[in-house]
PDB file of C-alpha atoms in Angstrom:
ATOM      1  CA  UNK A  21     -82.888 -51.177  79.821  1.00 63.00           C
ATOM      2  CA  UNK A  22     -79.852 -53.156  79.738  1.00 78.00           C
ATOM      3  CA  UNK A  23     -82.227 -56.755  80.216  1.00 83.00           C
ATOM      4  CA  UNK A  24     -84.493 -55.332  77.358  1.00 82.00           C
ATOM      5  CA  UNK A  25     -81.821 -54.898  75.122  1.00 82.00           C
ATOM      6  CA  UNK A  26     -80.445 -58.755  75.344  1.00 86.00           C
ATOM      7  CA  UNK A  27     -84.124 -59.586  74.954  1.00 89.00           C
ATOM      8  CA  UNK A  28     -84.365 -58.198  71.844  1.00 87.00           C
ATOM      9  CA  UNK A  29     -80.622 -59.115  70.526  1.00 89.00           C
ATOM     10  CA  UNK A  30     -81.542 -63.399  71.921  1.00 91.00           C
ATOM     11  CA  UNK A  31     -84.823 -63.441  70.027  1.00 90.00           C
ATOM     12  CA  UNK A  32     -83.373 -61.108  67.153  1.00 89.00           C
ATOM     13  CA  UNK A  33     -80.415 -63.647  66.727  1.00 90.00           C
ATOM     14  CA  UNK A  34     -82.506 -66.890  67.514  1.00 90.00           C
ATOM     15  CA  UNK A  35     -83.736 -66.385  64.005  1.00 89.00           C
ATOM     16  CA  UNK A  36     -80.358 -67.627  62.537  1.00 91.00           C
ATOM     17  CA  UNK A  37     -78.824 -69.744  65.338  1.00 93.00           C
ATOM     18  CA  UNK A  38     -82.234 -71.751  65.108  1.00 92.00           C
ATOM     19  CA  UNK A  39     -82.146 -72.090  61.269  1.00 90.00           C
ATOM     20  CA  UNK A  40     -78.183 -73.395  61.624  1.00 92.00           C
ATOM     21  CA  UNK A  41     -79.296 -75.745  63.806  1.00 93.00           C
ATOM     22  CA  UNK A  42     -81.800 -77.392  61.507  1.00 92.00           C
ATOM     23  CA  UNK A  43     -79.401 -77.157  58.628  1.00 90.00           C
ATOM     24  CA  UNK A  44     -76.390 -78.459  60.502  1.00 92.00           C
ATOM     25  CA  UNK A  45     -78.945 -81.786  61.827  1.00 92.00           C
ATOM     26  CA  UNK A  46     -79.465 -81.906  58.411  1.00 90.00           C
ATOM     27  CA  UNK A  47     -76.548 -81.858  56.487  1.00 89.00           C
ATOM     28  CA  UNK A  48     -75.265 -85.017  56.316  1.00 83.00           C
ATOM     29  CA  UNK A  49     -72.972 -86.723  53.494  1.00 83.00           C
ATOM     30  CA  UNK A  50     -74.520 -84.147  50.506  1.00 84.00           C
ATOM     31  CA  UNK A  51     -75.451 -81.279  52.423  1.00 83.00           C
ATOM     32  CA  UNK A  52     -79.273 -82.705  53.283  1.00 86.00           C
ATOM     33  CA  UNK A  53     -82.056 -80.532  51.461  1.00 86.00           C
ATOM     34  CA  UNK A  54     -80.116 -77.251  51.783  1.00 86.00           C
ATOM     35  CA  UNK A  55     -78.398 -78.374  49.460  1.00 87.00           C
ATOM     36  CA  UNK A  56     -80.976 -80.374  46.631  1.00 87.00           C
ATOM     37  CA  UNK A  57     -82.901 -76.402  47.039  1.00 87.00           C
ATOM     38  CA  UNK A  58     -79.515 -73.994  46.339  1.00 88.00           C
ATOM     39  CA  UNK A  59     -78.343 -76.130  43.334  1.00 89.00           C
ATOM     40  CA  UNK A  60     -80.509 -75.005  40.705  1.00 89.00           C
ATOM     41  CA  UNK A  61     -80.696 -71.021  42.273  1.00 89.00           C
ATOM     42  CA  UNK A  62     -77.265 -71.276  42.231  1.00 89.00           C
ATOM     43  CA  UNK A  63     -76.439 -72.338  38.709  1.00 88.00           C
ATOM     44  CA  UNK A  64     -78.639 -69.607  37.883  1.00 88.00           C
ATOM     45  CA  UNK A  65     -77.377 -67.397  39.498  1.00 88.00           C
ATOM     46  CA  UNK A  66     -73.721 -67.784  38.608  1.00 88.00           C
ATOM     47  CA  UNK A  67     -75.035 -67.402  34.540  1.00 88.00           C
ATOM     48  CA  UNK A  68     -76.831 -64.858  35.564  1.00 87.00           C
ATOM     49  CA  UNK A  69     -73.956 -63.452  36.706  1.00 85.00           C
ATOM     50  CA  UNK A  70     -72.320 -64.290  33.850  1.00 87.00           C
ATOM     51  CA  UNK A  71     -74.253 -62.987  31.256  1.00 88.00           C
ATOM     52  CA  UNK A  72     -74.776 -59.903  32.630  1.00 86.00           C
ATOM     53  CA  UNK A  73     -70.859 -58.810  34.201  1.00 87.00           C
ATOM     54  CA  UNK A  74     -69.023 -61.295  31.723  1.00 85.00           C
ATOM     55  CA  UNK A  75     -67.121 -62.590  34.627  1.00 82.00           C
ATOM     56  CA  UNK A  76     -67.429 -66.829  35.246  1.00 84.00           C
ATOM     57  CA  UNK A  77     -68.013 -67.783  38.941  1.00 80.00           C
ATOM     58  CA  UNK A  78     -66.303 -70.224  39.973  1.00 84.00           C
ATOM     59  CA  UNK A  79     -67.377 -73.826  40.671  1.00 85.00           C
ATOM     60  CA  UNK A  80     -67.991 -73.464  44.464  1.00 82.00           C
ATOM     61  CA  UNK A  81     -68.791 -77.470  46.829  1.00 87.00           C
ATOM     62  CA  UNK A  82     -72.430 -76.389  48.160  1.00 88.00           C
ATOM     63  CA  UNK A  83     -70.881 -78.609  50.927  1.00 89.00           C
ATOM     64  CA  UNK A  84     -68.202 -76.359  51.373  1.00 90.00           C
ATOM     65  CA  UNK A  85     -71.143 -73.581  50.892  1.00 90.00           C
ATOM     66  CA  UNK A  86     -73.761 -74.410  53.011  1.00 91.00           C
ATOM     67  CA  UNK A  87     -71.124 -75.065  55.970  1.00 91.00           C
ATOM     68  CA  UNK A  88     -69.579 -71.645  55.913  1.00 92.00           C
ATOM     69  CA  UNK A  89     -73.496 -70.506  55.872  1.00 92.00           C
ATOM     70  CA  UNK A  90     -74.010 -73.192  59.009  1.00 93.00           C
ATOM     71  CA  UNK A  91     -70.687 -71.200  61.063  1.00 94.00           C
ATOM     72  CA  UNK A  92     -71.443 -67.863  59.585  1.00 95.00           C
ATOM     73  CA  UNK A  93     -75.189 -67.666  61.000  1.00 94.00           C
ATOM     74  CA  UNK A  94     -74.460 -69.856  64.347  1.00 94.00           C
ATOM     75  CA  UNK A  95     -71.345 -68.136  65.042  1.00 94.00           C
ATOM     76  CA  UNK A  96     -72.511 -64.747  64.532  1.00 94.00           C
ATOM     77  CA  UNK A  97     -76.091 -65.582  65.652  1.00 93.00           C
ATOM     78  CA  UNK A  98     -73.940 -66.171  69.331  1.00 94.00           C
ATOM     79  CA  UNK A  99     -71.835 -63.581  69.556  1.00 94.00           C
ATOM     80  CA  UNK A 100     -74.515 -61.395  68.221  1.00 93.00           C
ATOM     81  CA  UNK A 101     -76.423 -62.422  71.766  1.00 93.00           C
ATOM     82  CA  UNK A 102     -73.364 -60.209  73.536  1.00 91.00           C
ATOM     83  CA  UNK A 103     -73.042 -57.814  71.897  1.00 88.00           C
ATOM     84  CA  UNK A 104     -70.571 -58.382  69.415  1.00 89.00           C
ATOM     85  CA  UNK A 105     -69.986 -55.954  66.528  1.00 91.00           C
ATOM     86  CA  UNK A 106     -68.154 -59.167  64.357  1.00 94.00           C
ATOM     87  CA  UNK A 107     -71.112 -60.995  65.334  1.00 93.00           C
ATOM     88  CA  UNK A 108     -73.287 -58.696  63.704  1.00 93.00           C
ATOM     89  CA  UNK A 109     -70.644 -58.578  60.734  1.00 94.00           C
ATOM     90  CA  UNK A 110     -70.872 -62.448  60.118  1.00 95.00           C
ATOM     91  CA  UNK A 111     -74.535 -62.092  60.122  1.00 94.00           C
ATOM     92  CA  UNK A 112     -74.566 -59.173  57.544  1.00 95.00           C
ATOM     93  CA  UNK A 113     -72.081 -61.176  55.514  1.00 95.00           C
ATOM     94  CA  UNK A 114     -73.937 -64.289  55.587  1.00 94.00           C
ATOM     95  CA  UNK A 115     -77.149 -62.049  54.217  1.00 93.00           C
ATOM     96  CA  UNK A 116     -75.275 -60.426  52.005  1.00 93.00           C
ATOM     97  CA  UNK A 117     -74.634 -64.358  49.967  1.00 90.00           C
ATOM     98  CA  UNK A 118     -77.767 -65.493  50.690  1.00 90.00           C
ATOM     99  CA  UNK A 119     -80.302 -63.648  49.997  1.00 90.00           C
ATOM    100  CA  UNK A 120     -79.788 -62.446  46.192  1.00 89.00           C
ATOM    101  CA  UNK A 121     -79.315 -66.368  46.089  1.00 89.00           C
ATOM    102  CA  UNK A 122     -81.792 -67.949  47.549  1.00 90.00           C
ATOM    103  CA  UNK A 123     -84.671 -65.619  46.935  1.00 90.00           C
ATOM    104  CA  UNK A 124     -83.942 -65.194  43.367  1.00 89.00           C
ATOM    105  CA  UNK A 125     -87.303 -63.413  42.446  1.00 90.00           C
ATOM    106  CA  UNK A 126     -85.714 -61.534  39.629  1.00 87.00           C
ATOM    107  CA  UNK A 127     -85.386 -64.827  37.336  1.00 84.00           C
ATOM    108  CA  UNK A 128     -89.335 -64.757  37.774  1.00 89.00           C
ATOM    109  CA  UNK A 129     -92.176 -62.941  35.993  1.00 90.00           C
ATOM    110  CA  UNK A 130     -93.997 -59.924  37.987  1.00 88.00           C
ATOM    111  CA  UNK A 131     -97.216 -62.403  37.304  1.00 89.00           C
ATOM    112  CA  UNK A 132     -95.902 -65.095  38.626  1.00 89.00           C
ATOM    113  CA  UNK A 133     -96.921 -66.777  42.284  1.00 90.00           C
ATOM    114  CA  UNK A 134     -93.167 -67.641  42.427  1.00 90.00           C
ATOM    115  CA  UNK A 135     -92.526 -64.018  42.200  1.00 93.00           C
ATOM    116  CA  UNK A 136     -94.757 -62.593  45.273  1.00 91.00           C
ATOM    117  CA  UNK A 137     -93.781 -65.274  47.433  1.00 92.00           C
ATOM    118  CA  UNK A 138     -89.595 -64.519  46.798  1.00 92.00           C
ATOM    119  CA  UNK A 139     -90.094 -60.895  46.645  1.00 93.00           C
ATOM    120  CA  UNK A 140     -91.709 -60.730  49.735  1.00 93.00           C
ATOM    121  CA  UNK A 141     -88.978 -63.209  51.457  1.00 91.00           C
ATOM    122  CA  UNK A 142     -86.343 -61.196  50.168  1.00 93.00           C
ATOM    123  CA  UNK A 143     -87.449 -57.783  51.817  1.00 93.00           C
ATOM    124  CA  UNK A 144     -88.086 -59.388  54.962  1.00 93.00           C
ATOM    125  CA  UNK A 145     -83.974 -60.402  55.043  1.00 91.00           C
ATOM    126  CA  UNK A 146     -83.097 -56.940  53.525  1.00 93.00           C
ATOM    127  CA  UNK A 147     -85.547 -55.470  56.669  1.00 93.00           C
ATOM    128  CA  UNK A 148     -83.138 -57.714  58.818  1.00 90.00           C
ATOM    129  CA  UNK A 149     -79.739 -56.907  56.808  1.00 93.00           C
ATOM    130  CA  UNK A 150     -81.062 -53.296  57.346  1.00 93.00           C
ATOM    131  CA  UNK A 151     -81.698 -53.707  61.266  1.00 91.00           C
ATOM    132  CA  UNK A 152     -77.841 -55.340  61.220  1.00 92.00           C
ATOM    133  CA  UNK A 153     -76.400 -52.315  59.707  1.00 92.00           C
ATOM    134  CA  UNK A 154     -78.903 -49.928  62.502  1.00 92.00           C
ATOM    135  CA  UNK A 155     -77.283 -52.270  65.229  1.00 90.00           C
ATOM    136  CA  UNK A 156     -73.017 -51.543  64.164  1.00 90.00           C
ATOM    137  CA  UNK A 157     -74.462 -47.900  63.660  1.00 90.00           C
ATOM    138  CA  UNK A 158     -75.971 -47.658  66.933  1.00 88.00           C
ATOM    139  CA  UNK A 159     -72.830 -49.525  68.811  1.00 85.00           C
ATOM    140  CA  UNK A 160     -70.325 -47.562  66.591  1.00 83.00           C
ATOM    141  CA  UNK A 161     -71.883 -44.293  67.714  1.00 85.00           C
ATOM    142  CA  UNK A 162     -71.967 -44.571  71.009  1.00 77.00           C
ATOM    143  CA  UNK A 163     -69.085 -42.865  72.553  1.00 77.00           C
ATOM    144  CA  UNK A 164     -66.618 -45.240  74.847  1.00 73.00           C
ATOM    145  CA  UNK A 165     -66.090 -44.360  78.567  1.00 73.00           C
ATOM    146  CA  UNK A 166     -62.856 -42.873  79.223  1.00 71.00           C
ATOM    147  CA  UNK A 167     -61.069 -43.014  82.242  1.00 71.00           C
ATOM    148  CA  UNK A 168     -62.316 -40.649  85.098  1.00 73.00           C
ATOM    149  CA  UNK A 169     -58.627 -39.248  86.448  1.00 72.00           C
ATOM    150  CA  UNK A 170     -58.648 -38.275  89.934  1.00 68.00           C
ATOM    151  CA  UNK A 171     -58.283 -34.413  89.917  1.00 71.00           C
ATOM    152  CA  UNK A 172     -55.059 -32.815  90.531  1.00 72.00           C
ATOM    153  CA  UNK A 173     -54.213 -31.714  93.431  1.00 72.00           C
ATOM    154  CA  UNK A 174     -53.355 -27.719  93.805  1.00 72.00           C
ATOM    155  CA  UNK A 175     -49.524 -27.622  94.983  1.00 72.00           C
ATOM    156  CA  UNK A 176     -48.755 -23.322  96.652  1.00 67.00           C
TER     157      UNK A 176
END
């Protein structure tokens, strides 16, 4: 049973680790292709937040944002493999920040082809988010082992 659990964590975390590895290799001086793809989506997201909430998000350097995403996915994935709740929290943080920005289906009409593709990716990432929450919940529901106390000897 322990091996199956470990194998499941390895397969689950490999999605994040391989993505971080690819982004790291393509990073370059300007943040790589991820920065070019993210810039218009981030601008649209910040404008939408400002319009609906009235709060102006600060200007964010894309290179730093992408480096942070690489770090969250890489470290979180490796820690998650070893059963760490902290690794799961790092991956949750990445999913919470990145998913609504990367998969901005809400900016398209429901009949557009992009809407369907982005909505499917969004729901898949929300399923990953739910799986991480489930892992953390199960990890916290398992009682910690208490060291067995030696039985007291009766003295007469």
